[in-house]
mmCIF file of C-alpha atoms and ligand atoms in Angstrom:
data_model
loop_
_atom_site.group_PDB
_atom_site.id
_atom_site.type_symbol
_atom_site.label_atom_id
_atom_site.label_comp_id
_atom_site.label_asym_id
_atom_site.label_seq_id
_atom_site.Cartn_x
_atom_site.Cartn_y
_atom_site.Cartn_z
ATOM 1 C CA UNK A 1030 19.226 12.630 -78.871
ATOM 2 C CA UNK A 1031 20.326 14.670 -76.108
ATOM 3 C CA UNK A 1032 19.018 18.055 -74.786
ATOM 4 C CA UNK A 1033 21.468 20.574 -74.602
ATOM 5 C CA UNK A 1034 21.519 23.771 -72.643
ATOM 6 C CA UNK A 1035 23.961 26.924 -73.339
ATOM 7 C CA UNK A 1036 24.009 29.421 -70.207
ATOM 8 C CA UNK A 1037 24.982 32.253 -72.606
ATOM 9 C CA UNK A 1038 25.006 33.408 -76.252
ATOM 10 C CA UNK A 1039 28.400 32.217 -78.011
ATOM 11 C CA UNK A 1040 29.411 32.324 -81.596
ATOM 12 C CA UNK A 1041 26.417 29.999 -82.765
ATOM 13 C CA UNK A 1042 27.760 28.887 -86.035
ATOM 14 C CA UNK A 1043 29.584 26.325 -83.960
ATOM 15 C CA UNK A 1044 25.782 24.849 -82.839
ATOM 16 C CA UNK A 1045 25.434 23.475 -86.345
ATOM 17 C CA UNK A 1046 27.378 20.391 -85.157
ATOM 18 C CA UNK A 1047 25.052 19.974 -82.616
ATOM 19 C CA UNK A 1048 21.879 20.490 -84.250
ATOM 20 C CA UNK A 1049 22.913 18.451 -87.450
ATOM 21 C CA UNK A 1050 23.472 15.485 -85.135
ATOM 22 C CA UNK A 1051 19.913 15.770 -84.047
ATOM 23 C CA UNK A 1052 20.292 17.165 -80.294
ATOM 24 C CA UNK A 1053 17.987 19.654 -79.129
ATOM 25 C CA UNK A 1054 19.542 23.081 -77.921
ATOM 26 C CA UNK A 1055 18.315 26.008 -75.860
ATOM 27 C CA UNK A 1056 20.683 29.045 -75.537
ATOM 28 C CA UNK A 1057 19.927 31.466 -72.634
ATOM 29 C CA UNK A 1058 18.576 34.526 -73.893
ATOM 30 C CA UNK A 1059 20.989 36.977 -72.271
ATOM 31 C CA UNK A 1060 19.563 40.217 -73.694
ATOM 32 C CA UNK A 1061 19.309 41.173 -70.179
ATOM 33 C CA UNK A 1062 22.882 42.013 -68.158
ATOM 34 C CA UNK A 1063 25.014 39.568 -66.718
ATOM 35 C CA UNK A 1064 25.341 35.779 -66.207
ATOM 36 C CA UNK A 1065 22.144 33.599 -65.614
ATOM 37 C CA UNK A 1066 20.736 33.612 -62.205
ATOM 38 C CA UNK A 1067 21.539 30.543 -59.983
ATOM 39 C CA UNK A 1068 18.134 29.732 -59.891
ATOM 40 C CA UNK A 1069 17.084 29.778 -63.734
ATOM 41 C CA UNK A 1070 20.262 27.645 -64.209
ATOM 42 C CA UNK A 1071 19.284 25.067 -61.671
ATOM 43 C CA UNK A 1072 15.790 24.837 -63.492
ATOM 44 C CA UNK A 1073 17.087 24.703 -66.916
ATOM 45 C CA UNK A 1074 20.169 22.374 -65.716
ATOM 46 C CA UNK A 1075 17.675 19.997 -64.476
ATOM 47 C CA UNK A 1076 16.006 19.023 -67.794
ATOM 48 C CA UNK A 1077 19.319 18.965 -69.593
ATOM 49 C CA UNK A 1078 21.306 15.967 -70.508
ATOM 50 C CA UNK A 1079 24.371 18.532 -71.344
ATOM 51 C CA UNK A 1080 25.424 21.916 -70.248
ATOM 52 C CA UNK A 1081 27.818 24.412 -72.132
ATOM 53 C CA UNK A 1082 28.764 26.466 -68.998
ATOM 54 C CA UNK A 1083 30.654 29.650 -68.516
ATOM 55 C CA UNK A 1084 33.003 30.512 -65.988
ATOM 56 C CA UNK A 1085 30.650 32.716 -63.887
ATOM 57 C CA UNK A 1086 28.163 29.446 -63.673
ATOM 58 C CA UNK A 1087 27.978 27.772 -60.366
ATOM 59 C CA UNK A 1088 27.825 24.122 -60.721
ATOM 60 C CA UNK A 1089 27.649 22.937 -57.066
ATOM 61 C CA UNK A 1090 26.151 20.041 -55.196
ATOM 62 C CA UNK A 1091 22.708 21.629 -54.771
ATOM 63 C CA UNK A 1092 22.395 22.173 -58.578
ATOM 64 C CA UNK A 1093 23.705 18.633 -59.604
ATOM 65 C CA UNK A 1094 21.423 17.036 -57.011
ATOM 66 C CA UNK A 1095 18.635 18.377 -58.989
ATOM 67 C CA UNK A 1096 19.925 17.110 -62.404
ATOM 68 C CA UNK A 1097 19.121 13.148 -62.846
ATOM 69 C CA UNK A 1098 19.883 13.456 -66.600
ATOM 70 C CA UNK A 1099 22.835 15.453 -66.921
ATOM 71 C CA UNK A 1100 25.691 13.317 -68.298
ATOM 72 C CA UNK A 1101 28.460 16.140 -69.727
ATOM 73 C CA UNK A 1102 29.357 19.517 -68.976
ATOM 74 C CA UNK A 1103 31.339 21.586 -71.494
ATOM 75 C CA UNK A 1104 33.023 24.665 -69.848
ATOM 76 C CA UNK A 1105 33.510 27.651 -72.211
ATOM 77 C CA UNK A 1106 36.920 28.433 -70.709
ATOM 78 C CA UNK A 1107 40.151 26.820 -69.397
ATOM 79 C CA UNK A 1108 39.299 27.302 -65.779
ATOM 80 C CA UNK A 1109 37.042 25.166 -64.184
ATOM 81 C CA UNK A 1110 37.153 26.143 -60.450
ATOM 82 C CA UNK A 1111 33.305 27.092 -60.782
ATOM 83 C CA UNK A 1112 32.649 23.506 -60.972
ATOM 84 C CA UNK A 1113 32.476 21.115 -58.149
ATOM 85 C CA UNK A 1114 34.565 18.286 -59.749
ATOM 86 C CA UNK A 1115 34.359 15.806 -57.184
ATOM 87 C CA UNK A 1116 30.574 15.872 -57.175
ATOM 88 C CA UNK A 1117 30.745 15.642 -61.011
ATOM 89 C CA UNK A 1118 32.889 12.570 -60.727
ATOM 90 C CA UNK A 1119 30.474 11.053 -57.909
ATOM 91 C CA UNK A 1120 27.760 11.040 -60.396
ATOM 92 C CA UNK A 1121 29.858 10.067 -63.368
ATOM 93 C CA UNK A 1122 29.373 13.404 -65.082
ATOM 94 C CA UNK A 1123 32.056 14.327 -67.572
ATOM 95 C CA UNK A 1124 33.627 17.771 -67.406
ATOM 96 C CA UNK A 1125 35.187 19.128 -70.398
ATOM 97 C CA UNK A 1126 37.049 22.469 -70.753
ATOM 98 C CA UNK A 1127 38.764 24.535 -73.427
ATOM 99 C CA UNK A 1128 42.664 24.180 -73.160
ATOM 100 C CA UNK A 1129 44.879 25.339 -76.015
ATOM 101 C CA UNK A 1130 42.708 27.261 -77.962
ATOM 102 C CA UNK A 1131 43.016 30.430 -75.905
ATOM 103 C CA UNK A 1132 46.754 30.181 -75.036
ATOM 104 C CA UNK A 1133 47.882 32.970 -77.320
ATOM 105 C CA UNK A 1134 44.973 35.151 -76.654
ATOM 106 C CA UNK A 1135 45.318 34.769 -72.849
ATOM 107 C CA UNK A 1136 49.217 35.197 -72.900
ATOM 108 C CA UNK A 1137 48.820 38.380 -75.220
ATOM 109 C CA UNK A 1138 46.492 39.800 -72.880
ATOM 110 C CA UNK A 1139 48.879 39.463 -70.284
ATOM 111 C CA UNK A 1140 51.675 41.173 -72.322
ATOM 112 C CA UNK A 1141 49.330 43.952 -73.061
ATOM 113 C CA UNK A 1142 48.953 44.539 -69.402
ATOM 114 C CA UNK A 1143 52.568 44.334 -68.678
ATOM 115 C CA UNK A 1144 53.146 46.851 -71.078
ATOM 116 C CA UNK A 1145 50.436 49.232 -70.207
ATOM 117 C CA UNK A 1146 51.253 49.010 -66.440
ATOM 118 C CA UNK A 1147 55.288 49.623 -67.249
ATOM 119 C CA UNK A 1148 54.517 52.530 -69.307
ATOM 120 C CA UNK A 1149 51.466 54.324 -67.708
ATOM 121 C CA UNK A 1150 49.382 53.839 -70.791
ATOM 122 C CA UNK A 1151 46.248 54.573 -69.514
ATOM 123 C CA UNK A 1152 47.001 57.242 -67.116
ATOM 124 C CA UNK A 1153 48.954 59.021 -69.978
ATOM 125 C CA UNK A 1154 45.958 58.659 -72.161
ATOM 126 C CA UNK A 1155 43.356 60.014 -69.700
ATOM 127 C CA UNK A 1156 45.494 62.838 -69.259
ATOM 128 C CA UNK A 1157 45.744 63.832 -72.898
ATOM 129 C CA UNK A 1158 41.947 62.926 -73.105
ATOM 130 C CA UNK A 1159 41.063 65.361 -70.392
ATOM 131 C CA UNK A 1160 42.898 68.338 -72.003
ATOM 132 C CA UNK A 1161 45.680 68.083 -69.467
ATOM 133 C CA UNK A 1162 48.381 67.874 -72.289
ATOM 134 C CA UNK A 1163 50.125 70.970 -72.468
ATOM 135 C CA UNK A 1164 53.239 69.985 -74.667
ATOM 136 C CA UNK A 1165 56.148 67.621 -74.620
ATOM 137 C CA UNK A 1166 56.999 66.636 -71.149
ATOM 138 C CA UNK A 1167 60.552 65.817 -70.458
ATOM 139 C CA UNK A 1168 59.578 64.486 -66.852
ATOM 140 C CA UNK A 1169 55.963 63.286 -67.551
ATOM 141 C CA UNK A 1170 54.685 59.601 -67.165
ATOM 142 C CA UNK A 1171 58.318 58.157 -66.897
ATOM 143 C CA UNK A 1172 57.540 54.454 -66.794
ATOM 144 C CA UNK A 1173 59.812 51.428 -66.247
ATOM 145 C CA UNK A 1174 62.057 49.854 -68.811
ATOM 146 C CA UNK A 1175 61.403 46.168 -69.306
ATOM 147 C CA UNK A 1176 64.046 45.099 -71.382
ATOM 148 C CA UNK A 1177 66.435 42.490 -69.509
ATOM 149 C CA UNK A 1178 64.415 42.241 -66.431
ATOM 150 C CA UNK A 1179 63.729 39.399 -64.240
ATOM 151 C CA UNK A 1180 60.360 37.591 -64.888
ATOM 152 C CA UNK A 1181 59.022 35.167 -62.263
ATOM 153 C CA UNK A 1182 55.701 33.071 -63.664
ATOM 154 C CA UNK A 1183 53.697 31.280 -60.898
ATOM 155 C CA UNK A 1184 51.578 28.562 -62.569
ATOM 156 C CA UNK A 1185 53.957 27.433 -65.690
ATOM 157 C CA UNK A 1186 51.155 25.900 -67.761
ATOM 158 C CA UNK A 1187 50.827 26.531 -71.236
ATOM 159 C CA UNK A 1188 49.475 30.230 -70.766
ATOM 160 C CA UNK A 1189 52.287 31.013 -68.773
ATOM 161 C CA UNK A 1190 55.090 29.237 -71.086
ATOM 162 C CA UNK A 1191 53.324 31.433 -73.674
ATOM 163 C CA UNK A 1192 53.668 34.751 -71.419
ATOM 164 C CA UNK A 1193 57.350 33.919 -70.663
ATOM 165 C CA UNK A 1194 58.322 33.067 -74.301
ATOM 166 C CA UNK A 1195 56.696 36.601 -75.310
ATOM 167 C CA UNK A 1196 58.807 38.497 -72.709
ATOM 168 C CA UNK A 1197 62.061 36.160 -73.270
ATOM 169 C CA UNK A 1198 61.843 36.545 -76.794
ATOM 170 C CA UNK A 1199 60.599 39.977 -77.341
ATOM 171 C CA UNK A 1200 62.105 41.711 -74.059
ATOM 172 C CA UNK A 1201 64.812 39.413 -73.449
ATOM 173 C CA UNK A 1202 63.732 38.891 -70.009
ATOM 174 C CA UNK A 1203 65.475 36.068 -67.540
ATOM 175 C CA UNK A 1204 62.544 33.793 -66.623
ATOM 176 C CA UNK A 1205 62.190 31.393 -63.634
ATOM 177 C CA UNK A 1206 58.731 29.853 -62.458
ATOM 178 C CA UNK A 1207 57.347 28.533 -59.367
ATOM 179 C CA UNK A 1208 54.939 25.367 -59.918
ATOM 180 C CA UNK A 1209 54.031 21.804 -58.578
ATOM 181 C CA UNK A 1210 56.187 20.133 -60.742
ATOM 182 C CA UNK A 1211 59.448 20.534 -62.815
ATOM 183 C CA UNK A 1212 58.514 21.576 -66.353
ATOM 184 C CA UNK A 1213 61.445 19.928 -68.353
ATOM 185 C CA UNK A 1214 59.881 21.645 -72.014
ATOM 186 C CA UNK A 1215 60.161 25.247 -70.123
ATOM 187 C CA UNK A 1216 63.589 26.986 -70.662
ATOM 188 C CA UNK A 1217 63.222 28.686 -67.387
ATOM 189 C CA UNK A 1218 64.590 27.854 -64.144
ATOM 190 C CA UNK A 1219 62.208 26.208 -61.289
ATOM 191 C CA UNK A 1220 62.544 27.967 -57.835
ATOM 192 C CA UNK A 1221 60.340 28.015 -54.823
ATOM 193 C CA UNK A 1222 58.013 30.540 -54.256
ATOM 194 C CA UNK A 1223 60.104 33.123 -51.802
ATOM 195 C CA UNK A 1224 63.044 33.098 -54.180
ATOM 196 C CA UNK A 1225 60.634 33.895 -57.091
ATOM 197 C CA UNK A 1226 59.018 36.588 -55.116
ATOM 198 C CA UNK A 1227 62.276 38.307 -53.914
ATOM 199 C CA UNK A 1228 64.148 37.995 -57.163
ATOM 200 C CA UNK A 1229 61.490 38.978 -60.008
ATOM 201 C CA UNK A 1230 61.291 42.410 -61.122
ATOM 202 C CA UNK A 1231 58.022 41.064 -62.995
ATOM 203 C CA UNK A 1232 55.667 38.421 -61.508
ATOM 204 C CA UNK A 1233 52.862 36.989 -63.465
ATOM 205 C CA UNK A 1234 50.281 34.698 -61.918
ATOM 206 C CA UNK A 1235 48.948 31.810 -64.580
ATOM 207 C CA UNK A 1236 47.919 28.857 -61.882
ATOM 208 C CA UNK A 1237 44.395 27.189 -61.779
ATOM 209 C CA UNK A 1238 42.484 28.363 -58.515
ATOM 210 C CA UNK A 1239 42.648 25.330 -56.407
ATOM 211 C CA UNK A 1240 42.854 24.904 -52.471
ATOM 212 C CA UNK A 1241 46.658 25.343 -52.896
ATOM 213 C CA UNK A 1242 46.331 28.566 -54.777
ATOM 214 C CA UNK A 1243 43.703 30.307 -53.101
ATOM 215 C CA UNK A 1244 45.376 33.619 -51.438
ATOM 216 C CA UNK A 1245 48.634 32.215 -52.321
ATOM 217 C CA UNK A 1246 49.491 35.837 -52.487
ATOM 218 C CA UNK A 1247 49.067 37.535 -49.293
ATOM 219 C CA UNK A 1248 50.476 40.302 -47.482
ATOM 220 C CA UNK A 1249 53.486 38.471 -46.485
ATOM 221 C CA UNK A 1250 53.980 37.436 -50.026
ATOM 222 C CA UNK A 1251 53.462 40.925 -51.514
ATOM 223 C CA UNK A 1252 55.970 42.192 -48.981
ATOM 224 C CA UNK A 1253 58.572 40.006 -50.345
ATOM 225 C CA UNK A 1254 58.287 41.374 -53.639
ATOM 226 C CA UNK A 1255 60.360 44.199 -54.706
ATOM 227 C CA UNK A 1256 59.114 47.578 -53.854
ATOM 228 C CA UNK A 1257 59.390 48.631 -57.838
ATOM 229 C CA UNK A 1258 57.697 45.135 -59.080
ATOM 230 C CA UNK A 1259 54.969 44.862 -61.270
ATOM 231 C CA UNK A 1260 52.261 42.188 -60.859
ATOM 232 C CA UNK A 1261 50.012 40.870 -63.292
ATOM 233 C CA UNK A 1262 47.180 38.392 -62.614
ATOM 234 C CA UNK A 1263 45.394 36.898 -65.835
ATOM 235 C CA UNK A 1264 44.483 33.577 -63.651
ATOM 236 C CA UNK A 1265 41.691 34.219 -60.915
ATOM 237 C CA UNK A 1266 41.350 36.739 -58.687
ATOM 238 C CA UNK A 1267 41.037 34.681 -55.367
ATOM 239 C CA UNK A 1268 44.926 33.801 -55.928
ATOM 240 C CA UNK A 1269 45.492 37.236 -54.472
ATOM 241 C CA UNK A 1270 44.242 38.475 -51.195
ATOM 242 C CA UNK A 1271 42.870 41.660 -52.807
ATOM 243 C CA UNK A 1272 42.576 43.468 -49.118
ATOM 244 C CA UNK A 1273 46.388 42.896 -48.719
ATOM 245 C CA UNK A 1274 47.038 44.327 -51.891
ATOM 246 C CA UNK A 1275 45.135 47.263 -51.465
ATOM 247 C CA UNK A 1276 47.022 47.895 -47.981
ATOM 248 C CA UNK A 1277 50.558 47.502 -49.434
ATOM 249 C CA UNK A 1278 49.785 49.556 -52.601
ATOM 250 C CA UNK A 1279 48.491 52.169 -50.566
ATOM 251 C CA UNK A 1280 52.006 52.107 -48.587
ATOM 252 C CA UNK A 1281 53.535 52.865 -51.932
ATOM 253 C CA UNK A 1282 54.622 49.142 -52.448
ATOM 254 C CA UNK A 1283 54.815 47.745 -56.146
ATOM 255 C CA UNK A 1284 55.599 49.750 -59.057
ATOM 256 C CA UNK A 1285 52.069 48.819 -60.755
ATOM 257 C CA UNK A 1286 49.649 45.895 -61.039
ATOM 258 C CA UNK A 1287 47.750 44.757 -63.831
ATOM 259 C CA UNK A 1288 44.585 42.460 -63.130
ATOM 260 C CA UNK A 1289 42.579 40.657 -65.504
ATOM 261 C CA UNK A 1290 40.609 38.894 -62.944
ATOM 262 C CA UNK A 1291 39.300 40.107 -59.576
ATOM 263 C CA UNK A 1292 37.300 39.018 -56.358
ATOM 264 C CA UNK A 1293 34.375 39.362 -56.904
ATOM 265 C CA UNK A 1294 33.614 39.747 -60.431
ATOM 266 C CA UNK A 1295 32.579 41.902 -61.553
ATOM 267 C CA UNK A 1296 34.177 44.511 -59.268
ATOM 268 C CA UNK A 1297 32.500 47.514 -57.970
ATOM 269 C CA UNK A 1298 33.404 50.713 -59.671
ATOM 270 C CA UNK A 1299 33.696 52.241 -56.027
ATOM 271 C CA UNK A 1300 36.268 49.431 -55.046
ATOM 272 C CA UNK A 1301 39.497 50.894 -53.863
ATOM 273 C CA UNK A 1302 41.608 49.143 -56.135
ATOM 274 C CA UNK A 1303 39.684 51.360 -58.940
ATOM 275 C CA UNK A 1304 41.070 54.534 -57.225
ATOM 276 C CA UNK A 1305 44.680 53.415 -57.347
ATOM 277 C CA UNK A 1306 46.242 54.994 -60.728
ATOM 278 C CA UNK A 1307 48.868 52.417 -61.026
ATOM 279 C CA UNK A 1308 46.148 49.728 -60.933
ATOM 280 C CA UNK A 1309 44.822 48.458 -64.303
ATOM 281 C CA UNK A 1310 41.881 46.483 -64.236
ATOM 282 C CA UNK A 1311 40.070 44.430 -67.078
ATOM 283 C CA UNK A 1312 36.832 42.863 -67.043
ATOM 284 C CA UNK A 1313 38.249 39.492 -67.663
ATOM 285 C CA UNK A 1314 38.973 39.391 -71.432
ATOM 286 C CA UNK A 1315 42.062 37.580 -71.633
ATOM 287 C CA UNK A 1316 40.440 34.751 -74.072
ATOM 288 C CA UNK A 1317 38.546 37.688 -75.965
ATOM 289 C CA UNK A 1318 39.880 37.523 -79.387
ATOM 290 C CA UNK A 1319 37.582 36.488 -82.240
ATOM 291 C CA UNK A 1320 39.805 33.688 -83.066
ATOM 292 C CA UNK A 1321 40.052 32.303 -79.473
ATOM 293 C CA UNK A 1322 36.045 32.727 -79.263
ATOM 294 C CA UNK A 1323 35.543 30.954 -82.482
ATOM 295 C CA UNK A 1324 37.723 28.085 -81.695
ATOM 296 C CA UNK A 1325 36.336 28.070 -77.897
ATOM 297 C CA UNK A 1326 32.709 27.863 -79.428
ATOM 298 C CA UNK A 1327 33.895 24.819 -81.660
ATOM 299 C CA UNK A 1328 35.414 22.927 -78.997
ATOM 300 C CA UNK A 1329 32.759 23.134 -76.458
ATOM 301 C CA UNK A 1330 30.122 21.780 -79.321
ATOM 302 C CA UNK A 1331 32.841 19.157 -80.234
ATOM 303 C CA UNK A 1332 33.312 17.820 -76.831
ATOM 304 C CA UNK A 1333 29.732 17.351 -76.162
ATOM 305 C CA UNK A 1334 29.272 15.537 -79.717
ATOM 306 C CA UNK A 1335 31.940 13.340 -79.550
ATOM 307 C CA UNK A 1336 30.965 12.739 -75.981
ATOM 308 C CA UNK A 1337 27.399 11.764 -76.463
HETATM 309 C C1 LIG B 1728 39.664 30.693 -68.797
HETATM 310 O O1 LIG B 1728 39.249 30.410 -69.874
HETATM 311 O O2 LIG B 1728 39.648 30.109 -67.675
HETATM 312 C C2 LIG B 1728 40.098 32.333 -68.902
HETATM 313 O O3 LIG B 1728 40.227 32.824 -67.301
HETATM 314 C C3 LIG B 1728 39.386 33.319 -69.648
HETATM 315 O O4 LIG B 1728 40.112 34.145 -69.934
#
């Protein structure tokens, strides 16, 4: 029977599967704030046969060197850039993630960010809440119409394709994409990155974070975007060079930016991005629906149970 360590509280009804199979389970008591510390993670992981990890847990060579029993890691996320996959492979440690079950939730959050950015939802709400609502304003909070605009998807995986479907079906957008391979199932045109940046009114990032995509969007790429483009990122903060983003935004480039992800996370409330009224930042909540989180919890447990 295996000993499983889970680094954060998740929907615990799913643990029944593991407990019924006779495995022992420890869930890190996270009544304190934030993710488990690296030192505690190393200590707990060193005793475990299996780990349930969060995207905030750093699973690196140093940790793996101290985990002689570890056979399987089941990540409670689709992105696994926090895990050194090469080092896992060297040790024959199997790594699972949770694709598919969070596709709709993540695409919907991207869509919500897009609408909120285009229509200045948060600034308008803050204005009303702060008692600055004086009456109906013919010139107040004029937003950007979205219907029929050109959408560029960076990273046409399942989430990118679902986000594009919402925009194409709901808002009649014309979609193109940039990615490492042709996607025959995706009814959109594959283009090179420069074409996508120059032609799109909306650019939405959905690629995994890899050596190829780290800072894929730097100052040069940001400047290639239309001056009134909307940029959405629900992938990983590190795909955008954040300093460059602040720089171009302060110069008045881009209509608005919606970020579910930043670098680092959490982003300090003092960060310059929080001072810009056309930037909307969410605390990485793309998969945070009850349905997605139940399905994710079931899947992480099934993955371990089936593997063991
Ligand atoms: C993931 O699962 O990788 C997403 O970032 C969650 O929002």
